[in-house]
Amino acid sequence: MNTAEQTLDEILSLAAMHFKVPREKLRPDDDFFKTLGIDSLQTLDLLTKLENHFRVELPDYELQGVSDFRTLAGKIQARL
Amino acid sequence: MRGGKTELKAGSCCAGSSLSWILSNGVIELALHREPCNELGSVSLGEFEKFAAALESMQAEAHALIIYSELKPGFCAGADLRELYQRSEAVEKAEAARGVRDFLERIHRVLNLIDAAPLTTIAAVHGVTFGGGLELALACDLIIADKMARFCFPELRLGLIPGFGGIPRLKRDLGNAVVRDLLLTGRSFNATKAQQIGLVSQVVGEGEALRAARATAAQLGKFDRDTAAAAKKFIKPIPQEELRREIDIFCELFARPAVQAGLRKFVESTDAQPYLP
């Protein structure tokens, strides 16, 4: 099983690849809406991408108010 | 042929501002292309009605119908909530209620016709397939989903239930516990989950849903049309009574002030996550 740090690192890499942003520009405590410049529909895209990658199901209501990569990683880690 | 410059006409090839269709080699392809994500409002409905009329004349020559979106965000984000809110704000309460019922009855006629059409219907979906968009897909015989497709019935957050036939069709196709989960939590779910619960027949790679739907339609063309139509009629009952009841319940709920407040909140929201229930 992934450690929390591995999960976070994979999320940052996936987000960078999916939204075509240099990986080094993304930091764990960044607000991903601002850093990635994404809207709500693109956030759902990211959620689907992460669910497919980690093979987990993450109810979107658990993401209400979540805007940084570290907290997002914690939510996923709890379902691995 | 885009941008509403061409009027829709009944026939084998037409384009409007919201949707276009073409009949070729026994397959009708209905493309949705109203930005941002094929929200279903009065213009779309009018064009769907023209398509429904054309479908009745085309179905003698066709064995399959594929419905897909040409837009990147997804298949369809559901009802045009901004139009619904603005229209209901602009008129008296009773007139707004009549307008909503009329809209629902019209879209039910279209979806019932697609549901019962004597040809095999395929929704090729990707991205956002929410609310009325999911209800459109549910009217089809098969749903083929891109692995990035996402499904949701978010209506409860507005104080409503799905109104385009979603509940009776979901109940027809899935187990009641699954229906309760999807409707009562309003959570969105991905294509893998949709296939696990029996909603989606095939999950394909990104950008592959239309290709897979075309391959499926080509296979269906090898079968005798009348046999396929008889099988479909036997397998897939139209839940008429429940569909009518759904309209009534939706209209009863729509009359409550909480709904207008919920619509206003959605329309005026600057929340970064308005699509997250």
mmCIF file of N, CA and C in Angstrom, chain B residues 134-259:
data_model
loop_
_atom_site.group_PDB
_atom_site.id
_atom_site.type_symbol
_atom_site.label_atom_id
_atom_site.label_comp_id
_atom_site.label_asym_id
_atom_site.label_seq_id
_atom_site.Cartn_x
_atom_site.Cartn_y
_atom_site.Cartn_z
ATOM 1 N N LEU B 134 -28.040 12.228 -17.849
ATOM 2 C CA LEU B 134 -28.100 10.810 -17.484
ATOM 3 C C LEU B 134 -29.468 10.236 -17.853
ATOM 4 N N GLU B 135 -30.496 11.063 -17.714
ATOM 5 C CA GLU B 135 -31.845 10.595 -18.065
ATOM 6 C C GLU B 135 -31.969 10.341 -19.569
ATOM 7 N N LEU B 136 -31.307 11.174 -20.364
ATOM 8 C CA LEU B 136 -31.276 10.942 -21.815
ATOM 9 C C LEU B 136 -30.559 9.625 -22.108
ATOM 10 N N ALA B 137 -29.421 9.407 -21.446
ATOM 11 C CA ALA B 137 -28.676 8.155 -21.657
ATOM 12 C C ALA B 137 -29.506 6.950 -21.224
ATOM 13 N N LEU B 138 -30.248 7.113 -20.122
ATOM 14 C CA LEU B 138 -31.069 6.010 -19.608
ATOM 15 C C LEU B 138 -32.212 5.621 -20.546
ATOM 16 N N ALA B 139 -32.618 6.549 -21.398
ATOM 17 C CA ALA B 139 -33.676 6.224 -22.364
ATOM 18 C C ALA B 139 -33.136 5.317 -23.468
ATOM 19 N N CYS B 140 -31.809 5.255 -23.588
ATOM 20 C CA CYS B 140 -31.199 4.426 -24.634
ATOM 21 C C CYS B 140 -31.076 2.974 -24.167
ATOM 22 N N ASP B 141 -30.909 2.071 -25.139
ATOM 23 C CA ASP B 141 -30.821 0.644 -24.804
ATOM 24 C C ASP B 141 -29.465 0.291 -24.204
ATOM 25 N N LEU B 142 -28.427 0.928 -24.681
ATOM 26 C CA LEU B 142 -27.067 0.637 -24.221
ATOM 27 C C LEU B 142 -26.366 1.946 -23.909
ATOM 28 N N ILE B 143 -25.535 1.913 -22.879
ATOM 29 C CA ILE B 143 -24.669 3.066 -22.601
ATOM 30 C C ILE B 143 -23.228 2.595 -22.720
ATOM 31 N N ILE B 144 -22.494 3.231 -23.602
ATOM 32 C CA ILE B 144 -21.072 2.939 -23.756
ATOM 33 C C ILE B 144 -20.329 4.163 -23.220
ATOM 34 N N ALA B 145 -19.468 3.930 -22.244
ATOM 35 C CA ALA B 145 -18.864 5.065 -21.535
ATOM 36 C C ALA B 145 -17.350 5.113 -21.688
ATOM 37 N N ASP B 146 -16.860 6.269 -21.988
ATOM 38 C CA ASP B 146 -15.450 6.633 -21.877
ATOM 39 C C ASP B 146 -15.072 6.464 -20.398
ATOM 40 N N LYS B 147 -13.870 6.016 -20.110
ATOM 41 C CA LYS B 147 -13.517 5.796 -18.708
ATOM 42 C C LYS B 147 -13.453 7.081 -17.894
ATOM 43 N N MET B 148 -13.500 8.246 -18.570
ATOM 44 C CA MET B 148 -13.536 9.519 -17.849
ATOM 45 C C MET B 148 -14.970 10.046 -17.687
ATOM 46 N N ALA B 149 -15.958 9.229 -18.062
ATOM 47 C CA ALA B 149 -17.348 9.672 -17.876
ATOM 48 C C ALA B 149 -17.676 9.729 -16.389
ATOM 49 N N ARG B 150 -18.565 10.643 -16.053
ATOM 50 C CA ARG B 150 -18.988 10.770 -14.655
ATOM 51 C C ARG B 150 -20.500 10.986 -14.629
ATOM 52 N N PHE B 151 -21.170 10.247 -13.774
ATOM 53 C CA PHE B 151 -22.633 10.237 -13.738
ATOM 54 C C PHE B 151 -23.133 10.780 -12.399
ATOM 55 N N CYS B 152 -24.310 11.370 -12.433
ATOM 56 C CA CYS B 152 -24.847 11.913 -11.178
ATOM 57 C C CYS B 152 -26.311 12.323 -11.339
ATOM 58 N N PHE B 153 -27.061 12.104 -10.278
ATOM 59 C CA PHE B 153 -28.400 12.696 -10.167
ATOM 60 C C PHE B 153 -28.343 13.725 -9.038
ATOM 61 N N PRO B 154 -28.034 14.983 -9.348
ATOM 62 C CA PRO B 154 -27.845 15.984 -8.278
ATOM 63 C C PRO B 154 -29.116 16.713 -7.865
ATOM 64 N N GLU B 155 -30.286 16.262 -8.352
ATOM 65 C CA GLU B 155 -31.507 17.064 -8.186
ATOM 66 C C GLU B 155 -31.896 17.329 -6.745
ATOM 67 N N LEU B 156 -31.596 16.382 -5.844
ATOM 68 C CA LEU B 156 -32.037 16.579 -4.461
ATOM 69 C C LEU B 156 -31.437 17.814 -3.822
ATOM 70 N N ARG B 157 -30.252 18.215 -4.296
ATOM 71 C CA ARG B 157 -29.642 19.420 -3.705
ATOM 72 C C ARG B 157 -30.451 20.672 -4.026
ATOM 73 N N LEU B 158 -31.300 20.576 -5.049
ATOM 74 C CA LEU B 158 -32.177 21.703 -5.399
ATOM 75 C C LEU B 158 -33.569 21.536 -4.796
ATOM 76 N N GLY B 159 -33.762 20.454 -4.074
ATOM 77 C CA GLY B 159 -35.089 20.199 -3.521
ATOM 78 C C GLY B 159 -36.018 19.555 -4.521
ATOM 79 N N LEU B 160 -35.431 18.910 -5.532
ATOM 80 C CA LEU B 160 -36.230 18.283 -6.591
ATOM 81 C C LEU B 160 -35.853 16.813 -6.730
ATOM 82 N N ILE B 161 -36.600 16.132 -7.569
ATOM 83 C CA ILE B 161 -36.208 14.798 -8.001
ATOM 84 C C ILE B 161 -35.919 14.894 -9.503
ATOM 85 N N PRO B 162 -35.245 13.927 -10.086
ATOM 86 C CA PRO B 162 -35.093 13.945 -11.546
ATOM 87 C C PRO B 162 -36.481 14.011 -12.193
ATOM 88 N N GLY B 163 -36.588 14.772 -13.275
ATOM 89 C CA GLY B 163 -37.914 14.973 -13.872
ATOM 90 C C GLY B 163 -38.054 14.524 -15.310
ATOM 91 N N PHE B 164 -36.957 14.034 -15.900
ATOM 92 C CA PHE B 164 -37.034 13.639 -17.314
ATOM 93 C C PHE B 164 -37.150 12.113 -17.458
ATOM 94 N N GLY B 165 -37.772 11.485 -16.470
ATOM 95 C CA GLY B 165 -37.984 10.030 -16.561
ATOM 96 C C GLY B 165 -36.885 9.210 -15.923
ATOM 97 N N GLY B 166 -35.993 9.863 -15.200
ATOM 98 C CA GLY B 166 -34.829 9.173 -14.651
ATOM 99 C C GLY B 166 -35.156 8.105 -13.623
ATOM 100 N N ILE B 167 -36.069 8.412 -12.711
ATOM 101 C CA ILE B 167 -36.327 7.452 -11.631
ATOM 102 C C ILE B 167 -37.007 6.178 -12.164
ATOM 103 N N PRO B 168 -38.087 6.293 -12.938
ATOM 104 C CA PRO B 168 -38.688 5.047 -13.446
ATOM 105 C C PRO B 168 -37.715 4.222 -14.296
ATOM 106 N N ARG B 169 -36.882 4.891 -15.060
ATOM 107 C CA ARG B 169 -35.958 4.129 -15.917
ATOM 108 C C ARG B 169 -34.823 3.523 -15.090
ATOM 109 N N LEU B 170 -34.383 4.250 -14.077
ATOM 110 C CA LEU B 170 -33.355 3.700 -13.193
ATOM 111 C C LEU B 170 -33.924 2.485 -12.453
ATOM 112 N N LYS B 171 -35.159 2.613 -11.973
ATOM 113 C CA LYS B 171 -35.803 1.495 -11.267
ATOM 114 C C LYS B 171 -36.008 0.299 -12.194
ATOM 115 N N ARG B 172 -36.284 0.590 -13.455
ATOM 116 C CA ARG B 172 -36.458 -0.498 -14.418
ATOM 117 C C ARG B 172 -35.148 -1.265 -14.616
ATOM 118 N N ASP B 173 -34.044 -0.518 -14.620
ATOM 119 C CA ASP B 173 -32.776 -1.114 -15.038
ATOM 120 C C ASP B 173 -31.897 -1.609 -13.894
ATOM 121 N N LEU B 174 -32.049 -1.045 -12.697
ATOM 122 C CA LEU B 174 -31.123 -1.360 -11.599
ATOM 123 C C LEU B 174 -31.864 -1.817 -10.350
ATOM 124 N N GLY B 175 -31.104 -2.390 -9.427
ATOM 125 C CA GLY B 175 -31.687 -2.798 -8.147
ATOM 126 C C GLY B 175 -32.067 -1.585 -7.310
ATOM 127 N N ASN B 176 -33.094 -1.758 -6.480
ATOM 128 C CA ASN B 176 -33.629 -0.611 -5.742
ATOM 129 C C ASN B 176 -32.620 -0.021 -4.751
ATOM 130 N N ALA B 177 -31.751 -0.867 -4.163
ATOM 131 C CA ALA B 177 -30.765 -0.341 -3.214
ATOM 132 C C ALA B 177 -29.789 0.601 -3.920
ATOM 133 N N VAL B 178 -29.430 0.238 -5.147
ATOM 134 C CA VAL B 178 -28.518 1.092 -5.924
ATOM 135 C C VAL B 178 -29.226 2.397 -6.283
ATOM 136 N N VAL B 179 -30.474 2.292 -6.669
ATOM 137 C CA VAL B 179 -31.245 3.494 -7.027
ATOM 138 C C VAL B 179 -31.323 4.438 -5.829
ATOM 139 N N ARG B 180 -31.573 3.872 -4.661
ATOM 140 C CA ARG B 180 -31.652 4.713 -3.454
ATOM 141 C C ARG B 180 -30.323 5.402 -3.196
ATOM 142 N N ASP B 181 -29.234 4.666 -3.338
ATOM 143 C CA ASP B 181 -27.907 5.249 -3.105
ATOM 144 C C ASP B 181 -27.684 6.429 -4.050
ATOM 145 N N LEU B 182 -27.919 6.203 -5.330
ATOM 146 C CA LEU B 182 -27.620 7.250 -6.320
ATOM 147 C C LEU B 182 -28.514 8.471 -6.156
ATOM 148 N N LEU B 183 -29.792 8.225 -5.869
ATOM 149 C CA LEU B 183 -30.727 9.351 -5.778
ATOM 150 C C LEU B 183 -30.641 10.077 -4.440
ATOM 151 N N LEU B 184 -30.583 9.313 -3.358
ATOM 152 C CA LEU B 184 -30.672 9.940 -2.043
ATOM 153 C C LEU B 184 -29.370 10.590 -1.597
ATOM 154 N N THR B 185 -28.226 10.096 -2.100
ATOM 155 C CA THR B 185 -26.963 10.771 -1.763
ATOM 156 C C THR B 185 -26.621 11.832 -2.804
ATOM 157 N N GLY B 186 -27.110 11.659 -4.028
ATOM 158 C CA GLY B 186 -26.800 12.607 -5.093
ATOM 159 C C GLY B 186 -25.328 12.608 -5.462
ATOM 160 N N ARG B 187 -24.616 11.555 -5.061
ATOM 161 C CA ARG B 187 -23.167 11.550 -5.331
ATOM 162 C C ARG B 187 -22.893 11.191 -6.785
ATOM 163 N N SER B 188 -21.793 11.689 -7.282
ATOM 164 C CA SER B 188 -21.415 11.343 -8.646
ATOM 165 C C SER B 188 -20.561 10.080 -8.608
ATOM 166 N N PHE B 189 -20.530 9.371 -9.713
ATOM 167 C CA PHE B 189 -19.777 8.113 -9.757
ATOM 168 C C PHE B 189 -19.182 7.944 -11.150
ATOM 169 N N ASN B 190 -18.098 7.171 -11.184
ATOM 170 C CA ASN B 190 -17.365 7.053 -12.446
ATOM 171 C C ASN B 190 -17.874 5.880 -13.300
ATOM 172 N N ALA B 191 -17.262 5.724 -14.461
ATOM 173 C CA ALA B 191 -17.734 4.721 -15.421
ATOM 174 C C ALA B 191 -17.542 3.298 -14.911
ATOM 175 N N THR B 192 -16.461 3.070 -14.173
ATOM 176 C CA THR B 192 -16.215 1.723 -13.637
ATOM 177 C C THR B 192 -17.340 1.330 -12.684
ATOM 178 N N LYS B 193 -17.694 2.263 -11.797
ATOM 179 C CA LYS B 193 -18.798 2.016 -10.863
ATOM 180 C C LYS B 193 -20.107 1.821 -11.649
ATOM 181 N N ALA B 194 -20.294 2.657 -12.678
ATOM 182 C CA ALA B 194 -21.525 2.568 -13.479
ATOM 183 C C ALA B 194 -21.631 1.206 -14.147
ATOM 184 N N GLN B 195 -20.508 0.645 -14.548
ATOM 185 C CA GLN B 195 -20.546 -0.689 -15.153
ATOM 186 C C GLN B 195 -20.797 -1.757 -14.084
ATOM 187 N N GLN B 196 -20.188 -1.565 -12.901
ATOM 188 C CA GLN B 196 -20.387 -2.543 -11.814
ATOM 189 C C GLN B 196 -21.855 -2.666 -11.414
ATOM 190 N N ILE B 197 -22.570 -1.548 -11.434
ATOM 191 C CA ILE B 197 -23.976 -1.591 -10.996
ATOM 192 C C ILE B 197 -24.920 -1.938 -12.135
ATOM 193 N N GLY B 198 -24.387 -2.093 -13.341
ATOM 194 C CA GLY B 198 -25.210 -2.531 -14.460
ATOM 195 C C GLY B 198 -25.786 -1.427 -15.318
ATOM 196 N N LEU B 199 -25.325 -0.206 -15.086
ATOM 197 C CA LEU B 199 -25.846 0.924 -15.855
ATOM 198 C C LEU B 199 -25.181 1.015 -17.223
ATOM 199 N N VAL B 200 -23.896 0.739 -17.247
ATOM 200 C CA VAL B 200 -23.093 0.897 -18.466
ATOM 201 C C VAL B 200 -22.725 -0.482 -19.001
ATOM 202 N N SER B 201 -22.840 -0.646 -20.313
ATOM 203 C CA SER B 201 -22.532 -1.962 -20.874
ATOM 204 C C SER B 201 -21.062 -2.119 -21.245
ATOM 205 N N GLN B 202 -20.415 -1.039 -21.674
ATOM 206 C CA GLN B 202 -18.991 -1.123 -22.018
ATOM 207 C C GLN B 202 -18.282 0.128 -21.502
ATOM 208 N N VAL B 203 -17.092 -0.073 -20.923
ATOM 209 C CA VAL B 203 -16.230 1.057 -20.574
ATOM 210 C C VAL B 203 -15.032 1.004 -21.511
ATOM 211 N N VAL B 204 -14.753 2.135 -22.141
ATOM 212 C CA VAL B 204 -13.664 2.165 -23.131
ATOM 213 C C VAL B 204 -12.678 3.276 -22.765
ATOM 214 N N GLY B 205 -11.556 3.313 -23.461
ATOM 215 C CA GLY B 205 -10.520 4.302 -23.184
ATOM 216 C C GLY B 205 -10.979 5.720 -23.505
ATOM 217 N N GLU B 206 -10.165 6.684 -23.080
ATOM 218 C CA GLU B 206 -10.527 8.087 -23.304
ATOM 219 C C GLU B 206 -10.668 8.375 -24.790
ATOM 220 N N GLY B 207 -11.776 9.000 -25.147
ATOM 221 C CA GLY B 207 -12.008 9.390 -26.540
ATOM 222 C C GLY B 207 -12.473 8.255 -27.432
ATOM 223 N N GLU B 208 -12.780 7.087 -26.853
ATOM 224 C CA GLU B 208 -13.110 5.913 -27.662
ATOM 225 C C GLU B 208 -14.600 5.543 -27.676
ATOM 226 N N ALA B 209 -15.424 6.292 -26.945
ATOM 227 C CA ALA B 209 -16.825 5.867 -26.804
ATOM 228 C C ALA B 209 -17.566 5.859 -28.141
ATOM 229 N N LEU B 210 -17.377 6.889 -28.946
ATOM 230 C CA LEU B 210 -18.100 6.948 -30.218
ATOM 231 C C LEU B 210 -17.627 5.838 -31.159
ATOM 232 N N ARG B 211 -16.320 5.595 -31.168
ATOM 233 C CA ARG B 211 -15.804 4.522 -32.028
ATOM 234 C C ARG B 211 -16.412 3.173 -31.611
ATOM 235 N N ALA B 212 -16.449 2.930 -30.303
ATOM 236 C CA ALA B 212 -17.004 1.670 -29.802
ATOM 237 C C ALA B 212 -18.501 1.568 -30.122
ATOM 238 N N ALA B 213 -19.198 2.706 -30.017
ATOM 239 C CA ALA B 213 -20.630 2.703 -30.336
ATOM 240 C C ALA B 213 -20.847 2.401 -31.818
ATOM 241 N N ARG B 214 -19.998 2.960 -32.667
ATOM 242 C CA ARG B 214 -20.121 2.688 -34.109
ATOM 243 C C ARG B 214 -19.839 1.213 -34.410
ATOM 244 N N ALA B 215 -18.852 0.639 -33.721
ATOM 245 C CA ALA B 215 -18.548 -0.782 -33.930
ATOM 246 C C ALA B 215 -19.731 -1.636 -33.487
ATOM 247 N N THR B 216 -20.348 -1.258 -32.372
ATOM 248 C CA THR B 216 -21.518 -2.000 -31.879
ATOM 249 C C THR B 216 -22.679 -1.865 -32.866
ATOM 250 N N ALA B 217 -22.889 -0.647 -33.351
ATOM 251 C CA ALA B 217 -23.987 -0.419 -34.312
ATOM 252 C C ALA B 217 -23.756 -1.230 -35.592
ATOM 253 N N ALA B 218 -22.506 -1.346 -36.008
ATOM 254 C CA ALA B 218 -22.208 -2.131 -37.225
ATOM 255 C C ALA B 218 -22.553 -3.597 -37.001
ATOM 256 N N GLN B 219 -22.256 -4.096 -35.796
ATOM 257 C CA GLN B 219 -22.600 -5.491 -35.465
ATOM 258 C C GLN B 219 -24.119 -5.687 -35.480
ATOM 259 N N LEU B 220 -24.842 -4.724 -34.920
ATOM 260 C CA LEU B 220 -26.309 -4.826 -34.860
ATOM 261 C C LEU B 220 -26.915 -4.869 -36.251
ATOM 262 N N GLY B 221 -26.235 -4.260 -37.200
ATOM 263 C CA GLY B 221 -26.728 -4.232 -38.583
ATOM 264 C C GLY B 221 -26.752 -5.601 -39.237
ATOM 265 N N LYS B 222 -26.080 -6.576 -38.601
ATOM 266 C CA LYS B 222 -26.067 -7.938 -39.162
ATOM 267 C C LYS B 222 -27.324 -8.711 -38.788
ATOM 268 N N PHE B 223 -28.074 -8.187 -37.811
ATOM 269 C CA PHE B 223 -29.257 -8.907 -37.333
ATOM 270 C C PHE B 223 -30.497 -8.469 -38.108
ATOM 271 N N ASP B 224 -31.496 -9.352 -38.101
ATOM 272 C CA ASP B 224 -32.776 -9.014 -38.731
ATOM 273 C C ASP B 224 -33.434 -7.893 -37.915
ATOM 274 N N ARG B 225 -33.821 -6.830 -38.586
ATOM 275 C CA ARG B 225 -34.368 -5.654 -37.899
ATOM 276 C C ARG B 225 -35.640 -5.964 -37.115
ATOM 277 N N ASP B 226 -36.533 -6.725 -37.751
ATOM 278 C CA ASP B 226 -37.818 -7.011 -37.095
ATOM 279 C C ASP B 226 -37.627 -7.862 -35.844
ATOM 280 N N THR B 227 -36.672 -8.807 -35.923
ATOM 281 C CA THR B 227 -36.400 -9.647 -34.750
ATOM 282 C C THR B 227 -35.838 -8.791 -33.617
ATOM 283 N N ALA B 228 -34.899 -7.908 -33.963
ATOM 284 C CA ALA B 228 -34.302 -7.038 -32.938
ATOM 285 C C ALA B 228 -35.372 -6.149 -32.309
ATOM 286 N N ALA B 229 -36.274 -5.630 -33.145
ATOM 287 C CA ALA B 229 -37.332 -4.748 -32.623
ATOM 288 C C ALA B 229 -38.291 -5.526 -31.720
ATOM 289 N N ALA B 230 -38.614 -6.772 -32.118
ATOM 290 C CA ALA B 230 -39.516 -7.594 -31.296
ATOM 291 C C ALA B 230 -38.860 -7.933 -29.964
ATOM 292 N N ALA B 231 -37.556 -8.245 -30.001
ATOM 293 C CA ALA B 231 -36.826 -8.568 -28.766
ATOM 294 C C ALA B 231 -36.821 -7.369 -27.834
ATOM 295 N N LYS B 232 -36.540 -6.205 -28.400
ATOM 296 C CA LYS B 232 -36.483 -4.990 -27.578
ATOM 297 C C LYS B 232 -37.844 -4.722 -26.920
ATOM 298 N N LYS B 233 -38.897 -4.849 -27.700
ATOM 299 C CA LYS B 233 -40.240 -4.576 -27.174
ATOM 300 C C LYS B 233 -40.572 -5.525 -26.021
ATOM 301 N N PHE B 234 -40.100 -6.781 -26.141
ATOM 302 C CA PHE B 234 -40.362 -7.786 -25.114
ATOM 303 C C PHE B 234 -39.531 -7.519 -23.850
ATOM 304 N N ILE B 235 -38.271 -7.107 -24.059
ATOM 305 C CA ILE B 235 -37.321 -6.945 -22.943
ATOM 306 C C ILE B 235 -37.536 -5.649 -22.166
ATOM 307 N N LYS B 236 -37.935 -4.595 -22.870
ATOM 308 C CA LYS B 236 -37.843 -3.249 -22.308
ATOM 309 C C LYS B 236 -39.209 -2.570 -22.215
ATOM 310 N N PRO B 237 -39.943 -2.851 -21.150
ATOM 311 C CA PRO B 237 -41.245 -2.188 -21.004
ATOM 312 C C PRO B 237 -41.056 -0.696 -20.699
ATOM 313 N N ILE B 238 -41.968 0.111 -21.175
ATOM 314 C CA ILE B 238 -41.933 1.547 -20.860
ATOM 315 C C ILE B 238 -42.801 1.758 -19.607
ATOM 316 N N PRO B 239 -42.215 2.244 -18.530
ATOM 317 C CA PRO B 239 -42.981 2.393 -17.271
ATOM 318 C C PRO B 239 -43.889 3.625 -17.296
ATOM 319 N N GLN B 240 -44.910 3.571 -18.133
ATOM 320 C CA GLN B 240 -45.750 4.750 -18.398
ATOM 321 C C GLN B 240 -46.347 5.365 -17.140
ATOM 322 N N GLU B 241 -46.917 4.509 -16.293
ATOM 323 C CA GLU B 241 -47.610 5.024 -15.113
ATOM 324 C C GLU B 241 -46.633 5.767 -14.190
ATOM 325 N N GLU B 242 -45.455 5.171 -13.985
ATOM 326 C CA GLU B 242 -44.459 5.810 -13.109
ATOM 327 C C GLU B 242 -43.903 7.085 -13.742
ATOM 328 N N LEU B 243 -43.789 7.088 -15.050
ATOM 329 C CA LEU B 243 -43.293 8.296 -15.734
ATOM 330 C C LEU B 243 -44.259 9.458 -15.514
ATOM 331 N N ARG B 244 -45.563 9.146 -15.606
ATOM 332 C CA ARG B 244 -46.555 10.212 -15.374
ATOM 333 C C ARG B 244 -46.516 10.674 -13.919
ATOM 334 N N ARG B 245 -46.337 9.708 -13.019
ATOM 335 C CA ARG B 245 -46.299 10.042 -11.585
ATOM 336 C C ARG B 245 -45.074 10.907 -11.268
ATOM 337 N N GLU B 246 -43.987 10.614 -11.956
ATOM 338 C CA GLU B 246 -42.761 11.400 -11.729
ATOM 339 C C GLU B 246 -43.001 12.876 -12.074
ATOM 340 N N ILE B 247 -43.698 13.129 -13.162
ATOM 341 C CA ILE B 247 -44.002 14.521 -13.538
ATOM 342 C C ILE B 247 -44.818 15.193 -12.429
ATOM 343 N N ASP B 248 -45.806 14.471 -11.924
ATOM 344 C CA ASP B 248 -46.651 15.048 -10.865
ATOM 345 C C ASP B 248 -45.829 15.381 -9.618
ATOM 346 N N ILE B 249 -44.978 14.435 -9.213
ATOM 347 C CA ILE B 249 -44.183 14.667 -7.990
ATOM 348 C C ILE B 249 -43.218 15.841 -8.211
ATOM 349 N N PHE B 250 -42.594 15.873 -9.390
ATOM 350 C CA PHE B 250 -41.673 16.972 -9.688
ATOM 351 C C PHE B 250 -42.403 18.308 -9.586
ATOM 352 N N CYS B 251 -43.589 18.371 -10.176
ATOM 353 C CA CYS B 251 -44.334 19.640 -10.174
ATOM 354 C C CYS B 251 -44.772 20.029 -8.759
ATOM 355 N N GLU B 252 -45.147 19.024 -7.957
ATOM 356 C CA GLU B 252 -45.511 19.324 -6.559
ATOM 357 C C GLU B 252 -44.311 19.921 -5.821
ATOM 358 N N LEU B 253 -43.142 19.316 -6.023
ATOM 359 C CA LEU B 253 -41.933 19.802 -5.342
ATOM 360 C C LEU B 253 -41.523 21.170 -5.868
ATOM 361 N N PHE B 254 -41.689 21.361 -7.180
ATOM 362 C CA PHE B 254 -41.253 22.613 -7.800
ATOM 363 C C PHE B 254 -42.015 23.815 -7.241
ATOM 364 N N ALA B 255 -43.232 23.580 -6.774
ATOM 365 C CA ALA B 255 -44.066 24.677 -6.262
ATOM 366 C C ALA B 255 -43.568 25.203 -4.918
ATOM 367 N N ARG B 256 -42.662 24.489 -4.266
ATOM 368 C CA ARG B 256 -42.203 24.923 -2.945
ATOM 369 C C ARG B 256 -41.155 26.037 -3.064
ATOM 370 N N PRO B 257 -41.170 26.995 -2.159
ATOM 371 C CA PRO B 257 -40.204 28.115 -2.226
ATOM 372 C C PRO B 257 -38.753 27.651 -2.148
ATOM 373 N N ALA B 258 -38.517 26.520 -1.483
ATOM 374 C CA ALA B 258 -37.143 26.026 -1.313
ATOM 375 C C ALA B 258 -36.472 25.760 -2.668
ATOM 376 N N VAL B 259 -37.278 25.389 -3.649
ATOM 377 C CA VAL B 259 -36.708 25.067 -4.960
ATOM 378 C C VAL B 259 -36.195 26.330 -5.637
#
